[in-house]
Backbone as numpy.savetxt, mean C-alpha at the origin, in Angstrom:
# Nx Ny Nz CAx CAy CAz Cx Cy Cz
-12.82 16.92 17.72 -13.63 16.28 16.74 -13.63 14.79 16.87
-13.67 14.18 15.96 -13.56 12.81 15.54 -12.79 12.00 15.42
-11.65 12.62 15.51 -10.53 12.12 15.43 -9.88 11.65 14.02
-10.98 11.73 12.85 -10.61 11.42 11.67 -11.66 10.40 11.10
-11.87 9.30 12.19 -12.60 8.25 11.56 -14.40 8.34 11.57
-14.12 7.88 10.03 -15.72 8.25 9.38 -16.82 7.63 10.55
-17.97 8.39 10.63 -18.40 7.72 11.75 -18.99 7.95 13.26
-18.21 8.60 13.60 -17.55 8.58 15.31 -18.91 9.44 15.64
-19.44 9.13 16.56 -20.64 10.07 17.09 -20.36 10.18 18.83
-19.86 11.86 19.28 -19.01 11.84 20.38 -20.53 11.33 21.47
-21.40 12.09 20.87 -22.40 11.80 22.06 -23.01 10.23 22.23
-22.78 9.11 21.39 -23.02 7.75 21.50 -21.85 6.95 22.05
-20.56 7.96 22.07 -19.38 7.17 22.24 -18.94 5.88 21.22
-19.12 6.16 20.35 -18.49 4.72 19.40 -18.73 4.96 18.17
-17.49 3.76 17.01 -17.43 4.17 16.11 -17.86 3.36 15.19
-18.29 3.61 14.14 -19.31 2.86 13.62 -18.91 3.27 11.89
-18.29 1.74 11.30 -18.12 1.63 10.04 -18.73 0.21 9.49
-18.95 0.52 8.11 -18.98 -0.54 7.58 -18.51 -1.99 8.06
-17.36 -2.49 8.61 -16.50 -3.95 8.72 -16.62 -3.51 10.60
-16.76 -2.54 11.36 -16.84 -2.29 12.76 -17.67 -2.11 13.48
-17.89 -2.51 15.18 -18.29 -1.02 15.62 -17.68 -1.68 16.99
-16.84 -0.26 17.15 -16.42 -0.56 18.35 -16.83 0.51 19.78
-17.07 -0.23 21.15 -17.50 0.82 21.86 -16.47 1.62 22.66
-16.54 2.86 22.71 -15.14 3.60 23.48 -15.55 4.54 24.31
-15.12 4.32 25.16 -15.34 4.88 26.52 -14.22 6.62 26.77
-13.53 6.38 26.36 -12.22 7.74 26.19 -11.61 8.04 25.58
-11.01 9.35 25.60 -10.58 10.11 24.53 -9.08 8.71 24.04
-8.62 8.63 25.30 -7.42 7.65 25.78 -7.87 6.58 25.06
-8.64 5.69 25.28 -9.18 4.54 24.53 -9.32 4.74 23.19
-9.40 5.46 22.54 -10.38 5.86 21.26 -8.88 6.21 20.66
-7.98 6.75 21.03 -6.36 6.71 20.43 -6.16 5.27 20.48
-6.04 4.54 21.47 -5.16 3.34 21.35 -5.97 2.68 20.41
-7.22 2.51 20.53 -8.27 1.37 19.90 -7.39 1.94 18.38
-7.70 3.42 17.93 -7.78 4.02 16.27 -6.42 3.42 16.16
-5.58 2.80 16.70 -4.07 2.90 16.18 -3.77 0.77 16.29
-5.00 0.18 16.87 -5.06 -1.14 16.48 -6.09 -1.68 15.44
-6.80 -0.36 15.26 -8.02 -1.42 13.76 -6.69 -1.41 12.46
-6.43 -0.82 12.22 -5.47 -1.02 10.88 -5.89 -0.34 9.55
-6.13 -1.20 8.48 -6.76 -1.06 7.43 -7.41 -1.35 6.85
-7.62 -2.69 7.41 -8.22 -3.62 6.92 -9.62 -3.08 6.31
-10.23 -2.08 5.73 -11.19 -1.18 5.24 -11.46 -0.38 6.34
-10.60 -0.87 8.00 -10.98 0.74 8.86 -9.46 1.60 9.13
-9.00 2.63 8.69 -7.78 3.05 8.79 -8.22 3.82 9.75
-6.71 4.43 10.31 -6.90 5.50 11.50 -6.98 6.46 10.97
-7.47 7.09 9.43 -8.04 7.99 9.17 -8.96 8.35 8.65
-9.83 6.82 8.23 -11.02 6.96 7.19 -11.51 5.57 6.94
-12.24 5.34 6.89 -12.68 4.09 5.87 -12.93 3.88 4.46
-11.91 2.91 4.16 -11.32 3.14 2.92 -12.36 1.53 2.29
-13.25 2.59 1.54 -14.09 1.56 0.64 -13.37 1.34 -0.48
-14.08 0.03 -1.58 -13.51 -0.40 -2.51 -13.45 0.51 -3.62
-13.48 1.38 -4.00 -12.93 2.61 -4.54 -11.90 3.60 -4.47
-11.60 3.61 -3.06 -10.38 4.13 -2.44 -9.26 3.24 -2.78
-9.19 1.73 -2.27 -8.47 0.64 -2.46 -8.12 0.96 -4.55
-9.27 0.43 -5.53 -8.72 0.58 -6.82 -8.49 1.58 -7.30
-8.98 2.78 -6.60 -8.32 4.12 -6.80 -6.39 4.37 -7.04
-6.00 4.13 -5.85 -4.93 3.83 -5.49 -4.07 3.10 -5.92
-4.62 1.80 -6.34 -4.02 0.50 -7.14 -4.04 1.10 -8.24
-4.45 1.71 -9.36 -5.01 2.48 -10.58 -3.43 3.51 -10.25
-3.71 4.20 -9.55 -2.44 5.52 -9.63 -1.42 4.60 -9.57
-1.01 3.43 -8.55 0.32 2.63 -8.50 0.67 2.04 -9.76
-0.37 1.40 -10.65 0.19 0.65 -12.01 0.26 1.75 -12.58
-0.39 3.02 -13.16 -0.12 3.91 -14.11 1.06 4.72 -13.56
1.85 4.71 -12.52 3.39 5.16 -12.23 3.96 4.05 -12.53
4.03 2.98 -11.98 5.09 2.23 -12.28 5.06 1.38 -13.18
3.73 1.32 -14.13 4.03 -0.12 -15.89 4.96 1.29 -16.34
4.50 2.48 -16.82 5.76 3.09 -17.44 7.35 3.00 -17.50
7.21 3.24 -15.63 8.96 3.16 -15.38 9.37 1.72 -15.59
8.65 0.09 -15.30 9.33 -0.92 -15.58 9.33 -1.29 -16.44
8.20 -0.83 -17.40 8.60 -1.49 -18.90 9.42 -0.69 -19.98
9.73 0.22 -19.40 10.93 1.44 -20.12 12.12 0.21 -20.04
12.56 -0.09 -17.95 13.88 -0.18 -17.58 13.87 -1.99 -18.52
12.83 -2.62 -18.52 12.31 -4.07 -18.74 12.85 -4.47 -20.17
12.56 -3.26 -21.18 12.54 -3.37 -22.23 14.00 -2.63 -23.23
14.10 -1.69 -22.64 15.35 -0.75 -23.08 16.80 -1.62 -22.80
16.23 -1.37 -21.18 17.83 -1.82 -20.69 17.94 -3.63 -20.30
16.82 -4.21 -20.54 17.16 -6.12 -19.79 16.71 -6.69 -20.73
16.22 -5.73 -21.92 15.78 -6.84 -23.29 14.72 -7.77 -23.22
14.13 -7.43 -22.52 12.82 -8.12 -22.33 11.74 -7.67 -23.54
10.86 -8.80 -24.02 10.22 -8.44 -25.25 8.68 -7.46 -24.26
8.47 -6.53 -25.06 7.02 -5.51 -24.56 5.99 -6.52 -24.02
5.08 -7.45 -24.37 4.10 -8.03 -23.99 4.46 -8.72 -22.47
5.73 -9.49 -22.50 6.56 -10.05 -21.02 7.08 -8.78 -20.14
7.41 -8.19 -20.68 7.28 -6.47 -19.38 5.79 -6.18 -18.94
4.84 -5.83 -19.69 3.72 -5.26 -19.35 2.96 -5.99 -18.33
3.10 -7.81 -19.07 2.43 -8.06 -18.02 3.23 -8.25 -16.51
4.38 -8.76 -16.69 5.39 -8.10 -15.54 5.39 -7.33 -14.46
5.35 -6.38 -15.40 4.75 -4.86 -14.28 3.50 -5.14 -14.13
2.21 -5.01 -14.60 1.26 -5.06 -14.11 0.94 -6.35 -12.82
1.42 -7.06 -13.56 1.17 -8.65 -12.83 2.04 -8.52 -10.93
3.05 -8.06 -11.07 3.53 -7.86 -9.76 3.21 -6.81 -8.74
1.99 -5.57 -9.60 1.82 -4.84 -8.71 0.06 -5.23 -8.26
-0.65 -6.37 -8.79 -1.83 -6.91 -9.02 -1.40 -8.12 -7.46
-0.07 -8.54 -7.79 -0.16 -8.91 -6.10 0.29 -8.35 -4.86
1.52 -7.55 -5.26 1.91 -6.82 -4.16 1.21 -5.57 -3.38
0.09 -5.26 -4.18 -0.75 -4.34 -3.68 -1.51 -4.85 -2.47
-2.11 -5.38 -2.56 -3.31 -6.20 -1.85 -2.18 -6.61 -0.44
-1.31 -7.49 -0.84 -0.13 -7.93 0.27 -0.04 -6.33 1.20
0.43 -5.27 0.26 1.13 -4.16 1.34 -0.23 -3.54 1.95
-1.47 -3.36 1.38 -3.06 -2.63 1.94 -3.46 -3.58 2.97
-3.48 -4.70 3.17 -4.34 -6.06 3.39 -3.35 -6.60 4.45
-1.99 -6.86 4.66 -1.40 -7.73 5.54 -0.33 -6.45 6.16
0.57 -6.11 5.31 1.84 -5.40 5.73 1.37 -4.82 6.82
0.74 -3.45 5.90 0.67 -2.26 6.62 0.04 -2.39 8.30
-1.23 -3.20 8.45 -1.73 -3.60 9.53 -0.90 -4.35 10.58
-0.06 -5.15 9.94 0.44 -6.08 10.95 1.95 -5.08 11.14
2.53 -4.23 10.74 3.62 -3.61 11.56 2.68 -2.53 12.22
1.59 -2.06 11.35 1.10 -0.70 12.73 0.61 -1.74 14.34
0.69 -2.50 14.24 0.57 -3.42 15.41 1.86 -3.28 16.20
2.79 -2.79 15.24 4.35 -3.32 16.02 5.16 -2.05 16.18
4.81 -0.96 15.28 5.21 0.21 15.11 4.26 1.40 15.11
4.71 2.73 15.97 3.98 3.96 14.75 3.39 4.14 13.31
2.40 4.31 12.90 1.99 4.43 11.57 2.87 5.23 10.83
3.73 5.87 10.91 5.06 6.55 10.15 5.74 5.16 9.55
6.36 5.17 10.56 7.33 3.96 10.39 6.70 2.78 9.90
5.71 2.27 10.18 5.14 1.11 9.52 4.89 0.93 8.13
4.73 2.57 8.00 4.32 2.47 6.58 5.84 2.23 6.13
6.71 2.72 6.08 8.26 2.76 5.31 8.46 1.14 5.64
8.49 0.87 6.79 8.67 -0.78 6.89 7.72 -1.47 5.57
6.40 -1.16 5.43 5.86 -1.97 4.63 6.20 -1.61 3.42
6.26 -0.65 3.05 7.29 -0.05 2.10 8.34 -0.86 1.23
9.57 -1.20 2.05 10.46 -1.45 1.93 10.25 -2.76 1.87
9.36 -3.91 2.31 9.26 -4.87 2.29 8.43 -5.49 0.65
7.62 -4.44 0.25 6.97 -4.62 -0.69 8.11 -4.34 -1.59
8.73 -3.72 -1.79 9.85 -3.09 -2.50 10.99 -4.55 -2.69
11.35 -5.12 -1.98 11.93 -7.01 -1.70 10.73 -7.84 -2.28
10.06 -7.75 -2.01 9.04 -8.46 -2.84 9.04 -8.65 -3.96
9.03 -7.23 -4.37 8.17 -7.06 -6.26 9.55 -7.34 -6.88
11.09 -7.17 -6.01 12.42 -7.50 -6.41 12.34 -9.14 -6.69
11.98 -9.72 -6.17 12.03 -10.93 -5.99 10.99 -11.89 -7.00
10.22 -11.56 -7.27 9.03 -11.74 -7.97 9.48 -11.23 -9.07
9.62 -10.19 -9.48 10.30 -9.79 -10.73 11.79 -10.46 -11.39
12.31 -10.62 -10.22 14.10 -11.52 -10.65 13.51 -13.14 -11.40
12.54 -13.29 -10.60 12.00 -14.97 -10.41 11.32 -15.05 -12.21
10.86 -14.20 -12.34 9.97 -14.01 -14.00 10.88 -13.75 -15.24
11.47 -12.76 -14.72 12.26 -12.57 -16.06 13.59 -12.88 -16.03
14.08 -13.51 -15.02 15.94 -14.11 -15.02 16.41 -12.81 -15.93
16.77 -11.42 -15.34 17.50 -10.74 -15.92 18.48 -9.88 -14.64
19.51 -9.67 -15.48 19.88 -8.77 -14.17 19.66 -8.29 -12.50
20.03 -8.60 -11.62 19.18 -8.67 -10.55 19.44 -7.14 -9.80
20.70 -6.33 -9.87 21.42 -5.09 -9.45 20.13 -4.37 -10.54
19.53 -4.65 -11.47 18.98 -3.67 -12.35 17.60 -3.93 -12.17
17.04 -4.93 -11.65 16.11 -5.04 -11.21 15.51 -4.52 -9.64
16.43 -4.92 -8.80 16.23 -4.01 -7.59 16.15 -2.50 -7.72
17.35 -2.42 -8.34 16.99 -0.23 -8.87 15.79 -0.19 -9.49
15.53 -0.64 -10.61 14.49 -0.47 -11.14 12.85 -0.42 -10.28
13.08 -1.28 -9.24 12.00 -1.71 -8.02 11.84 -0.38 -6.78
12.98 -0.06 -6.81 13.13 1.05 -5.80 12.47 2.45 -6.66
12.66 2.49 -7.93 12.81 3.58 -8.47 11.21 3.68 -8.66
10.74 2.46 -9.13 8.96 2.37 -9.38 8.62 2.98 -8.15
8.33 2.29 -7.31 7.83 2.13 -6.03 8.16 3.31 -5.16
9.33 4.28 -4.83 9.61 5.40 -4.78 8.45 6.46 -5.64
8.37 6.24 -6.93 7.82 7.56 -7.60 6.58 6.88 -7.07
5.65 6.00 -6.96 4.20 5.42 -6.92 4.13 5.83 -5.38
4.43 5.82 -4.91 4.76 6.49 -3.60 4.53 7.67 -3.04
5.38 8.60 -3.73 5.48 10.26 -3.61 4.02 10.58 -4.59
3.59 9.88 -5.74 2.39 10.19 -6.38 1.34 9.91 -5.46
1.58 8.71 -5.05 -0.15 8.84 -4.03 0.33 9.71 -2.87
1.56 9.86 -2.33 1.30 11.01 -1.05 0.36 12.81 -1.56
0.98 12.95 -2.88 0.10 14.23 -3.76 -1.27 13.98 -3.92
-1.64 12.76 -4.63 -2.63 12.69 -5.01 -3.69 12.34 -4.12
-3.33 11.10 -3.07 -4.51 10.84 -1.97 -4.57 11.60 -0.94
């Protein structure tokens, strides 16, 4: 088939999206090429229009404002209005960072498995860091708390997308 990406017409040889078009000559080419566009709206499995993108962003804040403004508010005493926007506010940048830069620039450097957990884990230091920087609370309870969001927002979009 197609290999996945929206598009692909075997008898024109090339693939043809919205932000692309690239020409490919082999089955061989047409692997390496699908595994350097990225994400940048062309993934190596689809082209991911701006619906897909706030789709996604939409499932990530509705998993994780719950879990941080539970841990934000219960356990670090943070007043409700400074959690919410908190949580929301750190996943309003770290999203875009892990869709837009991460993920692309390690599948450059890695397997798409692994890149993703790399970008993963990096976004995960991030929203730690960004979050320590806002609310000066606990920093051991903030990293758990970061792992624990980002873990469940995670396993939800692997179900859901």
């Amino acid at each position: 088939g197609n290999g996945g990406i929206t598009g692909v017409s075997q008898s024109m040889g090339h693939v043809s999206c919205p932000r692309q078009r690239v020409h490919l000559r082999s089955r061989r080419q047409d692997t390496a090429r699908r595994t350097r566009i990225g994400i940048r709206f062309c993934c190596r499995t689809r082209c991911m229009s701006a619906k897909v993108f706030f789709e996604a962003l939409g499932i990530t804040e509705a998993v994780e404002i719950p879990i941080y403004c539970t841990v934000f508010v219960a356990i670090l005493g943070a007043g409700i209005s400074r959690a919410i926007v908190a949580s929301a506010g750190v996943n309003l940048l770290s999203y875009p960072l892990f869709t837009f830069l991460l993920v692309p620039t390690t599948q450059h450097l890695v397997a798409a498995g692994p890149a993703l957990w790399i970008a993963e884990i990096a976004v995960w230091w991030c929203e730690t860091g960004v979050l320590y920087t806002w609310l000066r609370r606990d920093l051991v309870t903030i990293i758990a708390v970061a792992l624990l969001a980002n873990a469940c927002s995670f396993l939800v979009g692997l179900l859901v997308l």
